Amino acid sequence: MRLVLALLLALLAAPAFAQQGPATLVADRIDFDATRLIASGGVEIYSDGRILRASRITYLRAEDRLVVEGPLVLLDGEGSIAVADFASLSADLRASVLQGARLVLNEQLQIAATEIATGAEGRYTQLYQAVASSCEVCAANPVPLWQIRAKRIVHDTEARQLYFENARFEVLGVPVAWLPLLRLPDPSLERSRGVLAPRFSSDDLLGTGVTLPYFIPLGPSRDITLLPYVTNTETRSLGFRYRQAFDNGAIEINGAASDDTVTTDDLRGYLFAEGAFLLRGDWRLEFDIETVSDDTYLLNYDISEKDRLDSRIAVTRIDRDDRVLAEAIVFDSLRAGDDNRFLPTRVVTVESQRRVPRSVLGGQAIWTLQAHARERTASEVPLGFPTNSARDVARASAAFDWRRTEILGNGLVLTGIAGLHLDAYSVQQDPTFADTTFARAVPYGGFEARLPLARAGAGGVRHLIEPVVQVIFSPDNRARTPNEDSLTPEFDEGNLFSEQRFAGRDTRELGNRVNIGIGYSRFSPTGWTLGATVGRVLRDDDLGQFRPGTGLDGRSSDWLVSASAEYRDRFHLMQRSIFDDQFDFARSETILRWTGPRHSLQTRYTWLEADVAAGRPIDTSEWALDASRDLGGDWTGRVNWRYDFVTNDASRAGAGLTYRSDCVTVDFDVERRFTSNTTLRPSTRFGLGVELAGFGADDRRTRKRRCGI
């Protein structure tokens, strides 16, 4: 019966809807005469994407107008819902006047008004005597957490903007601000020109002030955000962030210029820029620029804790069998006591590495060619400085590495290892090298034996034990070479079975040695994974290549012991220690990450023995903690802590509290930095940010709405 009535109305009203296409009406009952049509009982009208639902409507043929007695619901597209007590609409549902109405945009922002009027073109909607809020309103809490009252609100559906006239902002019903004109984006707009949420802060050094970001879209693929910052201590700063996406890459530039009383400099600032582009032939261009006016600026303005900056440009190509790299890097040390003139701050590297696609003597071969140069800006060595303070080095290297693996019938895995590394040096401005040009060759060979032993236990649990022995033969003659890229060798389970433990090529590990160890893994269907590794290095002779504190010095290295436990992505525990036969620890590190539905915990304890050559004049014993906890009711607390047990001082401590509901986010944090030097003083920083939901795209549509705080 409803279908018959719908078809009948379509025939009667076809002239009225001819311009926009026929409308469809469904109702339980229709009465009509020559002047009007009345539909009642579950009435629904569909017209060009708009839907009207009501219990009774009257269509006046002479005026081509619908009169609706509420309650009624008008849906305009996907993101707009209007509820009203009375409405007068055009036949195509575009031009309308709703009284006693409430408009809901994108399921986030609701606006109540005495009258809502939409023009015939459908672009502009005007709301009179309106109240806007994204907070839930209920009987228990009739006053929302925040609301904006306005004499008139105009919604531009094409530009997706909201314009407020004579606006009054209220918190818990108390007026706190008045603005004669106010423009805000509607909830469906992701990028809109205008002011972003301000950030209030208080700092011992910079004073109490506010950062007021201003976002400017420059098209669909680029934008800029200005971040003016002013305080009560005459600190004036203008930061910015520029982003642009291209068809083959993207760039981002961050920077700031500041005038403050922290130093005597007239102007301070920084610039960080990075980008990556895909080029023809699978080539990739990358660049990274980092520069700052002085050593303490980044810490003063809480931008970064980096104490060594690196500006880099590189071209790379990586495929199945080849890797090609050409890069230039300029380093800038911000560490107290460092003088960049006497550090190798300019570095250029060109490298080509290829895996031979066909078998070589039954195994896999990789050859590498590299040209490398590093330069210090100083040309003379001041009195009392090391003789290498002005040294410049150029090196050409070639390497050939080969491995072949065979699995025997009893499960024993045998691997043959061999290689040859050639280096030619040119050393300038270092009197310790009488010959400025020289070469060296370092061959090596050996084998590795593994015996994986697996067993399946009850409940699907699997165990794996794997003892490993690796024997490396290499000459023990130490050709003197400048060493600048191999100063800090590491010793962990990742390179326990490796023919080379120096990170660079200046120093090659020499002498005959045996790497021994055993690994254990346990896999459970419940998601738990356990692992452990024990091993050490035994040498024919101590060649003095490794310093105390690395765990690799002496004829026998320290014991390396590591253990780990994981439960899916929620829990991770790792412990790694390096100690000698007397259980004197050179290094130890414990890391715990634990994430749950209501909490997140990351903590780390690190012990490092003093190593002057690595820039560590005293022992390091530090504990760091970062944790957050859902406190319930939209509240989240967090803390961070870093403590040095050697000096018995905290280096950094902080706490924060966030309230994030369906309509507002309030973020408060306080942080104290205790570290200091001749140019850096300890400081305490407070921060407060407030962000209203419902204006601009947000991820809270799926968040459960609730009343009150």
XYZ file of C-alpha atoms in Angstrom:
709
model
C 0.000 0.000 0.000
C 2.911 2.405 0.842
C 4.500 1.720 -2.516
C 1.220 2.489 -4.375
C 0.869 5.779 -2.515
C 4.484 6.683 -3.341
C 3.906 6.110 -7.048
C 0.673 8.129 -6.931
C 2.389 11.102 -5.341
C 5.241 10.972 -7.843
C 2.672 11.331 -10.682
C 0.874 14.215 -8.963
C 3.999 16.133 -7.967
C 6.174 15.505 -11.029
C 5.926 19.108 -12.338
C 7.095 20.489 -9.036
C 10.273 18.371 -8.968
C 11.074 18.457 -12.678
C 14.174 20.618 -12.266
C 15.950 18.408 -9.707
C 14.451 15.041 -10.645
C 11.374 13.443 -9.097
C 11.054 13.204 -5.323
C 9.916 10.041 -3.626
C 7.380 10.003 -0.818
C 6.425 7.108 1.403
C 3.585 7.414 3.931
C 0.912 5.360 5.645
C -1.887 7.642 4.414
C -2.286 10.320 1.733
C -5.237 12.711 1.286
C -5.287 15.268 -1.525
C -7.459 17.671 -3.430
C -6.850 20.280 -6.111
C -4.893 22.636 -3.806
C -3.002 20.474 -1.377
C -1.798 17.045 -0.434
C -1.585 15.737 3.140
C 0.598 12.736 4.032
C 0.523 11.244 7.524
C 1.874 8.297 9.440
C 5.597 7.510 9.112
C 6.187 10.034 6.316
C 9.521 9.971 4.460
C 10.534 12.136 1.475
C 13.702 11.503 -0.567
C 15.019 14.240 -2.867
C 18.515 14.558 -4.348
C 20.321 13.049 -1.340
C 18.136 14.766 1.272
C 15.692 12.874 3.483
C 12.773 14.312 5.453
C 11.076 12.241 8.149
C 7.927 13.398 9.961
C 4.560 12.167 11.204
C 2.559 14.619 9.032
C 3.292 16.931 6.089
C 1.184 19.225 3.935
C 2.155 20.035 0.352
C 0.684 23.320 -0.966
C 0.585 23.011 -4.757
C 0.073 26.710 -5.508
C 3.115 27.698 -3.409
C 5.125 24.577 -4.274
C 5.941 24.343 -0.554
C 5.912 21.734 2.215
C 4.595 22.552 5.677
C 5.696 20.105 8.335
C 4.437 19.847 11.869
C 7.036 18.286 14.130
C 8.726 16.510 15.444
C 10.668 16.172 12.197
C 14.127 15.068 11.086
C 15.906 16.445 8.008
C 19.052 14.670 6.792
C 21.155 16.612 4.303
C 23.942 14.416 2.931
C 26.114 12.296 5.215
C 27.100 14.828 7.852
C 24.104 17.085 8.607
C 21.041 16.197 10.674
C 18.385 18.748 11.682
C 15.643 18.108 14.247
C 12.821 20.675 14.562
C 9.303 21.320 15.890
C 8.039 23.028 12.734
C 9.347 23.517 9.192
C 8.459 25.191 5.923
C 10.418 23.747 2.987
C 10.593 23.962 -0.761
C 9.505 20.884 -2.671
C 13.122 19.803 -3.286
C 13.899 20.202 0.476
C 16.612 22.797 -0.273
C 15.095 26.108 0.834
C 13.757 25.688 4.343
C 12.817 27.428 7.547
C 12.880 25.332 10.706
C 11.680 26.549 14.069
C 12.680 25.220 17.464
C 15.438 23.305 15.717
C 18.686 21.531 16.493
C 21.386 20.903 13.858
C 23.969 18.107 14.275
C 27.078 18.223 12.048
C 29.160 15.112 11.394
C 27.856 13.495 14.581
C 30.064 15.841 16.622
C 28.868 19.435 16.785
C 25.283 20.257 17.716
C 23.708 23.696 17.353
C 20.372 24.578 18.917
C 18.526 27.599 17.481
C 15.128 29.254 17.611
C 15.097 29.265 13.799
C 17.183 27.691 11.042
C 16.869 29.033 7.486
C 18.481 27.625 4.343
C 18.493 29.463 1.010
C 17.176 28.032 -2.244
C 20.692 27.265 -3.490
C 21.298 25.174 -0.371
C 24.800 26.510 0.345
C 24.180 28.795 3.324
C 22.301 27.866 6.467
C 21.555 30.601 9.013
C 20.843 29.804 12.644
C 19.363 32.508 14.881
C 19.744 32.814 18.659
C 21.969 29.749 18.532
C 23.982 27.724 21.034
C 26.784 25.453 19.740
C 28.607 22.688 21.610
C 30.073 19.242 20.984
C 29.434 18.159 24.597
C 26.660 15.755 25.487
C 23.692 17.411 27.198
C 21.486 15.308 29.452
C 19.001 15.700 32.278
C 21.608 15.146 34.989
C 23.908 17.802 33.471
C 21.782 20.231 31.429
C 24.671 22.717 31.149
C 27.450 21.429 28.861
C 31.116 21.686 29.776
C 31.493 24.419 27.154
C 29.224 26.179 24.692
C 29.243 29.129 22.307
C 26.194 31.383 22.270
C 25.731 33.610 19.226
C 23.151 35.991 17.836
C 23.560 34.296 14.471
C 25.590 31.425 13.044
C 26.059 30.996 9.300
C 27.108 27.580 8.009
C 28.746 27.639 4.588
C 28.322 24.034 3.421
C 30.528 24.520 0.365
C 33.507 26.089 2.182
C 32.638 24.025 5.281
C 32.978 27.018 7.609
C 30.971 28.333 10.550
C 30.650 32.105 11.073
C 29.549 33.369 14.518
C 28.168 36.851 15.140
C 28.270 38.374 18.609
C 29.657 35.131 20.068
C 30.027 34.417 23.787
C 32.132 31.489 24.969
C 30.951 29.857 28.205
C 32.489 27.212 30.456
C 30.003 25.405 32.722
C 27.568 28.205 31.969
C 29.978 30.983 32.999
C 30.921 33.497 30.241
C 34.696 33.690 29.822
C 35.145 35.427 26.454
C 33.211 37.574 23.986
C 34.021 37.896 20.297
C 32.081 40.092 17.878
C 33.041 37.831 14.957
C 34.377 34.295 14.988
C 35.106 31.821 12.203
C 35.621 28.107 12.809
C 35.770 25.088 10.482
C 32.925 22.615 10.604
C 33.688 19.040 11.745
C 34.064 17.679 8.213
C 36.967 19.954 7.203
C 40.467 18.493 7.681
C 42.541 21.530 6.615
C 41.370 25.067 7.269
C 43.146 28.397 7.520
C 43.023 29.817 11.009
C 44.201 29.736 14.611
C 44.884 26.337 16.169
C 44.632 25.395 19.835
C 46.911 27.674 21.909
C 49.583 26.341 24.240
C 50.331 28.110 27.530
C 53.705 27.592 29.209
C 55.838 28.833 32.060
C 59.603 28.460 32.118
C 62.297 29.579 34.582
C 64.410 30.919 31.739
C 61.899 32.127 29.157
C 59.053 33.245 31.425
C 55.297 32.716 31.255
C 53.759 32.948 27.825
C 51.581 31.514 25.114
C 52.123 29.902 21.726
C 49.339 30.633 19.254
C 49.723 28.477 16.115
C 48.235 29.763 12.878
C 47.669 27.271 10.057
C 47.733 28.383 6.408
C 46.934 25.854 3.679
C 48.727 26.736 0.440
C 46.908 24.244 -1.728
C 45.991 20.573 -1.584
C 49.626 19.453 -1.184
C 51.364 22.074 0.946
C 50.812 24.191 4.050
C 52.620 26.317 6.584
C 52.036 26.691 10.322
C 53.257 29.828 12.083
C 53.976 29.550 15.811
C 54.350 32.964 17.463
C 55.454 32.715 21.090
C 55.543 35.605 23.576
C 56.236 35.717 27.323
C 56.255 38.241 30.135
C 60.081 38.369 30.143
C 60.422 39.983 26.713
C 60.914 36.647 24.989
C 59.657 36.881 21.425
C 59.825 33.925 19.076
C 58.331 33.030 15.720
C 58.454 29.376 14.777
C 57.182 27.760 11.619
C 56.580 24.407 9.968
C 56.348 24.081 6.182
C 55.202 20.849 4.523
C 54.811 19.968 0.882
C 54.013 16.699 -0.854
C 55.055 15.983 -4.431
C 54.206 13.189 -6.815
C 57.530 11.545 -6.028
C 58.337 12.691 -2.490
C 57.843 15.178 0.320
C 59.684 17.831 2.328
C 59.212 19.285 5.794
C 60.970 22.348 7.212
C 60.850 23.385 10.875
C 62.506 26.457 12.323
C 62.257 29.477 14.571
C 63.799 32.884 15.197
C 63.846 34.115 18.808
C 64.818 37.163 20.821
C 65.180 36.552 24.571
C 67.203 37.441 27.656
C 68.756 33.986 28.148
C 71.888 34.973 26.224
C 73.362 38.230 24.993
C 72.772 37.265 21.358
C 70.480 39.613 19.474
C 68.789 36.781 17.624
C 68.711 33.021 18.199
C 67.103 30.263 16.184
C 67.267 26.917 14.475
C 66.379 25.246 11.194
C 65.627 21.552 10.613
C 64.681 20.429 7.117
C 64.250 16.966 5.655
C 62.964 15.445 2.452
C 62.966 12.322 0.314
C 62.272 11.842 -3.392
C 62.010 8.838 -5.667
C 63.993 9.339 -8.877
C 64.158 7.440 -12.117
C 65.758 4.005 -12.187
C 64.866 3.241 -8.530
C 67.185 5.981 -7.275
C 66.242 7.820 -4.084
C 67.311 11.329 -3.067
C 67.343 12.191 0.642
C 68.403 15.322 2.472
C 68.485 16.400 6.092
C 69.575 19.865 7.239
C 70.148 20.704 10.912
C 71.560 24.004 12.107
C 71.207 26.087 15.263
C 72.440 29.469 16.412
C 74.033 28.296 19.685
C 74.611 25.181 21.772
C 71.719 25.607 24.240
C 68.889 26.903 22.041
C 67.298 23.503 21.370
C 67.158 22.682 25.081
C 66.019 26.161 26.143
C 62.996 25.970 23.842
C 62.364 22.234 24.418
C 62.829 21.400 20.734
C 65.283 18.504 20.866
C 67.856 16.862 23.127
C 70.278 16.220 20.266
C 73.816 17.291 21.129
C 75.360 16.434 17.750
C 73.659 17.704 14.623
C 74.168 16.188 11.203
C 73.242 17.716 7.864
C 73.185 15.121 5.101
C 72.421 14.766 1.423
C 72.471 11.328 -0.178
C 71.551 9.484 -3.340
C 70.877 5.757 -2.964
C 69.677 2.820 -4.971
C 68.856 -0.552 -3.454
C 67.559 -3.633 -5.216
C 67.819 -7.386 -4.813
C 71.543 -7.632 -5.550
C 72.940 -4.083 -5.445
C 73.279 -1.174 -3.061
C 74.749 2.140 -4.197
C 75.273 5.112 -1.879
C 76.700 8.588 -2.378
C 76.416 10.929 0.602
C 77.897 14.058 2.129
C 77.505 14.846 5.848
C 78.415 17.904 7.899
C 78.477 17.360 11.676
C 78.025 20.055 14.317
C 78.721 19.143 17.936
C 76.821 21.012 20.658
C 78.573 19.217 23.507
C 80.354 21.314 26.092
C 84.115 21.140 25.538
C 83.875 20.154 21.853
C 85.430 22.452 19.273
C 84.134 21.690 15.785
C 87.328 22.992 14.185
C 89.217 19.972 15.521
C 86.570 17.350 14.782
C 86.116 15.557 11.422
C 82.913 17.425 10.685
C 82.933 17.092 6.875
C 82.460 13.565 5.577
C 81.939 12.289 2.015
C 81.274 8.632 1.147
C 80.644 6.855 -2.145
C 79.972 3.132 -1.925
C 78.859 0.353 -4.248
C 78.011 -3.101 -2.932
C 76.909 -6.062 -5.013
C 75.860 -9.584 -4.201
C 77.038 -11.863 -6.984
C 73.814 -13.384 -8.328
C 75.376 -16.702 -9.269
C 77.094 -19.159 -6.964
C 80.827 -18.677 -6.317
C 82.511 -21.918 -5.237
C 79.121 -23.118 -4.088
C 78.527 -20.106 -1.848
C 77.383 -16.483 -1.801
C 79.826 -13.681 -2.528
C 79.542 -9.944 -1.899
C 82.011 -7.336 -3.099
C 82.195 -3.739 -1.899
C 83.938 -0.641 -3.269
C 84.115 2.530 -1.196
C 85.675 5.989 -1.410
C 85.630 7.926 1.839
C 87.016 11.304 2.952
C 86.764 13.353 6.122
C 88.089 16.827 6.836
C 88.710 19.079 9.800
C 88.384 22.809 9.227
C 91.503 23.543 11.306
C 94.746 23.840 9.358
C 97.115 24.115 12.340
C 97.350 22.338 15.704
C 97.366 24.704 18.684
C 99.874 24.161 21.458
C 98.768 21.436 23.855
C 96.250 19.857 21.452
C 96.569 16.258 20.147
C 98.662 15.890 17.011
C 95.649 14.700 14.984
C 93.589 17.824 15.719
C 93.896 19.089 12.128
C 94.107 15.720 10.352
C 92.354 15.157 7.015
C 91.942 11.629 5.662
C 90.948 10.120 2.330
C 90.494 6.370 1.907
C 89.745 3.998 -0.968
C 88.548 0.533 0.063
C 87.683 -2.730 -1.632
C 86.286 -5.826 0.058
C 85.283 -9.336 -0.935
C 83.249 -11.508 1.475
C 82.198 -15.108 0.858
C 80.021 -17.598 2.765
C 78.898 -21.148 1.994
C 76.516 -23.162 4.163
C 75.945 -26.936 4.173
C 73.485 -28.921 6.297
C 74.684 -32.408 7.193
C 72.474 -35.417 7.708
C 72.649 -35.203 11.517
C 71.373 -31.595 11.423
C 74.775 -29.959 11.861
C 74.967 -26.649 9.967
C 78.474 -25.878 8.674
C 79.371 -22.524 7.146
C 82.630 -21.595 5.485
C 83.728 -17.944 5.792
C 86.408 -16.049 3.882
C 87.181 -12.516 2.791
C 89.752 -9.902 1.881
C 89.672 -6.184 2.719
C 91.985 -3.691 1.007
C 92.424 -0.047 2.029
C 94.553 2.767 0.591
C 94.994 5.932 2.705
C 96.027 9.514 2.132
C 96.645 11.346 5.420
C 97.298 15.081 5.613
C 98.257 17.396 8.501
C 99.177 14.642 10.971
C 102.894 14.405 11.819
C 102.490 10.939 13.370
C 102.153 9.512 9.848
C 105.507 9.964 8.131
C 104.146 8.369 4.967
C 101.116 10.327 3.909
C 100.001 7.593 1.509
C 100.016 3.887 2.340
C 97.904 0.739 1.962
C 96.981 -2.373 3.930
C 95.381 -5.743 3.269
C 93.457 -7.791 5.840
C 92.410 -11.298 4.806
C 90.369 -13.624 6.997
C 88.905 -17.090 6.836
C 87.191 -19.597 9.053
C 84.166 -21.731 9.634
C 81.059 -21.852 11.776
C 79.239 -24.872 13.214
C 75.681 -24.808 14.546
C 73.608 -27.666 15.894
C 69.952 -26.614 16.310
C 68.085 -28.979 18.637
C 64.302 -28.636 18.618
C 61.646 -30.319 20.737
C 57.871 -30.014 20.883
C 56.402 -30.015 24.376
C 52.946 -30.311 25.858
C 50.274 -27.913 24.676
C 52.105 -26.989 21.469
C 55.094 -25.408 23.226
C 58.290 -25.540 21.150
C 61.867 -25.411 22.471
C 65.015 -24.679 20.493
C 68.595 -24.970 21.772
C 71.435 -24.011 19.439
C 75.120 -24.251 20.402
C 77.419 -22.332 18.043
C 81.176 -22.342 17.513
C 82.801 -19.920 15.083
C 86.547 -19.990 14.303
C 88.148 -17.014 12.543
C 91.730 -16.910 11.250
C 93.205 -13.491 10.573
C 96.728 -11.968 10.630
C 97.831 -10.244 13.810
C 100.077 -7.561 12.299
C 98.712 -4.142 13.186
C 99.296 -1.756 10.308
C 98.972 1.744 11.729
C 95.949 3.561 10.308
C 94.001 6.659 11.350
C 90.960 5.547 13.324
C 87.942 7.822 13.395
C 84.961 5.648 12.418
C 85.689 2.665 14.700
C 86.155 4.296 18.113
C 83.183 2.708 19.877
C 82.906 -1.035 19.162
C 79.838 -2.817 20.494
C 79.483 -6.318 21.917
C 76.031 -7.847 21.940
C 74.117 -10.896 20.718
C 73.828 -9.271 17.299
C 77.581 -9.466 16.590
C 78.683 -12.279 18.911
C 79.192 -14.448 15.828
C 80.749 -11.893 13.530
C 84.110 -11.570 11.841
C 84.128 -7.808 12.529
C 82.918 -5.869 15.592
C 84.109 -2.407 14.631
C 81.375 -0.253 13.133
C 83.593 1.326 10.467
C 86.441 0.320 8.162
C 89.371 2.174 9.735
C 90.034 -0.701 12.129
C 89.664 -4.373 11.226
C 89.465 -7.020 13.934
C 92.723 -9.018 13.828
C 94.146 -12.236 15.224
C 92.935 -15.807 15.466
C 89.863 -16.159 17.634
C 86.989 -18.432 18.539
C 83.459 -17.129 19.126
C 81.440 -19.550 21.228
C 77.900 -19.388 22.526
C 74.595 -21.100 23.002
C 71.093 -19.809 22.397
C 67.743 -20.951 23.744
C 64.218 -20.061 22.548
C 60.783 -21.103 23.748
C 57.622 -20.477 21.735
C 54.157 -20.903 23.211
C 50.798 -20.877 21.374
C 49.512 -18.538 24.088
C 51.743 -15.788 22.671
C 54.717 -15.987 25.030
C 58.243 -16.111 23.594
C 61.337 -16.599 25.775
C 64.953 -16.358 24.669
C 68.468 -16.410 26.107
C 72.024 -16.219 24.766
C 75.376 -16.857 26.490
C 78.736 -16.461 24.799
C 82.246 -15.035 24.739
C 85.295 -14.557 22.487
C 88.600 -16.431 22.952
C 91.786 -15.188 21.238
C 95.289 -16.506 20.634
C 96.807 -13.196 21.725
C 95.657 -9.888 23.139
C 96.501 -7.395 20.395
C 95.225 -4.425 22.398
C 92.617 -3.444 19.831
C 89.799 -3.104 22.371
C 89.708 -0.767 25.348
C 88.587 -1.723 28.852
C 84.891 -0.997 29.169
C 83.990 -2.536 25.821
C 83.944 -6.081 27.258
C 86.143 -7.245 24.361
C 89.605 -6.532 25.790
C 92.048 -9.277 26.817
C 92.672 -12.748 25.454
C 89.226 -13.756 26.693
C 86.382 -11.338 26.358
C 83.845 -10.787 29.076
C 80.826 -13.047 29.209
C 77.855 -11.848 27.224
C 74.532 -12.906 28.753
C 71.177 -11.779 27.408
C 67.630 -12.871 28.129
C 64.265 -11.733 26.813
C 60.571 -12.395 27.312
C 57.737 -11.219 25.055
C 53.978 -11.546 25.108
C 52.568 -10.508 21.730
C 52.768 -6.713 21.459
C 51.840 -6.088 25.078
C 54.896 -7.107 27.089
C 58.616 -7.063 26.358
C 61.471 -7.614 28.828
C 65.113 -7.653 27.770
C 68.233 -7.915 29.908
C 71.792 -7.826 28.564
C 74.973 -7.859 30.640
C 78.708 -8.070 29.980
C 80.876 -9.197 32.917
C 84.210 -10.914 33.512
C 85.041 -14.092 35.399
C 84.976 -12.167 38.702
C 81.463 -10.840 37.905
C 82.703 -7.283 37.498
C 80.246 -5.703 35.054
C 81.438 -3.629 32.117
C 77.928 -3.053 30.772
C 74.414 -3.956 31.761
C 71.046 -2.919 30.398
C 67.503 -3.846 31.340
C 64.521 -2.718 29.272
C 60.856 -3.266 30.115
C 57.881 -2.301 27.933
C 54.401 -3.166 29.174
C 51.251 -1.954 27.436
C 47.684 -2.729 28.438
C 44.187 -1.381 27.805
C 44.610 1.232 30.538
C 48.352 1.648 31.022
C 51.694 2.007 29.281
C 55.085 1.526 30.922
C 58.583 1.884 29.487
C 61.578 1.746 31.777
C 65.289 1.216 31.257
C 68.290 0.778 33.531
C 71.769 1.237 32.036
C 75.199 0.607 33.545
C 78.321 1.548 31.557
C 81.878 1.389 32.782
C 83.908 4.559 32.280
C 85.540 4.894 28.855
C 87.358 8.181 28.285
C 87.981 7.498 24.602
C 84.223 7.075 24.086
C 83.485 10.378 25.853
C 82.536 8.730 29.164
C 85.043 9.912 31.825
C 83.035 8.390 34.716
C 80.783 5.380 35.148
C 77.184 5.674 34.008
C 74.365 4.255 36.106
C 71.037 5.630 34.946
C 67.402 4.696 35.335
C 64.735 6.111 32.988
C 60.971 5.744 33.290
C 58.043 6.760 31.079
C 54.584 5.669 32.188
C 50.950 6.584 31.634
C 47.777 5.363 33.295
C 44.098 5.661 32.446
C 42.623 7.143 35.613
C 39.035 6.656 34.495
C 36.434 9.183 33.479
C 38.463 10.470 30.474
C 41.471 11.273 32.683
C 45.001 10.051 31.907
C 48.079 10.600 34.055
C 51.707 10.232 33.002
C 55.167 10.556 34.523
C 58.733 10.500 33.238
C 61.919 10.239 35.248
C 65.638 9.957 34.617
C 67.997 9.417 37.536
C 71.797 9.105 37.703
C 72.885 6.800 40.531
C 76.555 7.787 40.176
C 75.953 11.443 40.989
C 72.786 10.676 42.987
C 70.917 13.314 41.029
C 67.892 13.290 38.785
C 68.685 14.602 35.325
C 65.055 15.028 34.264
C 61.631 14.560 35.828
C 58.138 15.313 34.627
C 54.459 14.659 35.151
C 51.343 15.325 33.156
C 47.578 15.067 33.295
C 45.253 14.889 30.288
C 41.488 15.151 30.175
C 40.146 13.964 26.817
C 36.404 13.624 26.385
C 34.109 13.640 23.379
C 34.123 17.451 23.326
C 37.375 18.807 24.780
C 41.011 17.961 25.452
C 42.899 19.628 28.308
C 46.580 18.784 28.632
C 48.778 19.902 31.544
C 52.395 18.958 32.115
C 55.359 20.017 34.209
C 58.966 19.055 33.586
C 62.216 19.790 35.401
C 65.624 19.535 33.732
C 68.401 19.314 36.317
C 71.457 19.133 34.042
C 73.717 22.144 33.758
C 77.090 23.270 32.450
C 78.901 26.529 31.887
C 76.304 27.709 29.352
C 73.195 25.764 30.395
C 71.181 26.275 33.561
C 68.565 23.949 35.106
C 64.991 24.906 34.310
C 61.388 24.007 35.105
C 58.690 24.190 32.458
C 54.900 24.150 32.843
C 52.596 23.648 29.885
C 48.836 23.878 29.372
C 46.882 23.208 26.199
C 43.141 23.278 25.533
C 41.504 21.940 22.372
C 37.790 21.959 21.604
C 36.354 19.085 19.614
C 33.769 19.581 16.896
C 35.689 22.118 14.843
C 37.772 20.562 12.089
C 38.161 16.846 11.445
C 38.650 14.765 14.587
C 38.882 11.105 15.489
C 36.222 11.269 18.216
C 33.167 10.229 16.193
C 33.546 6.709 17.539
C 34.220 7.860 21.090
C 31.454 7.121 23.562
C 29.614 10.290 24.514
C 28.985 11.028 28.162
C 27.592 13.776 30.366
C 29.658 15.872 32.742
C 33.354 15.658 33.540
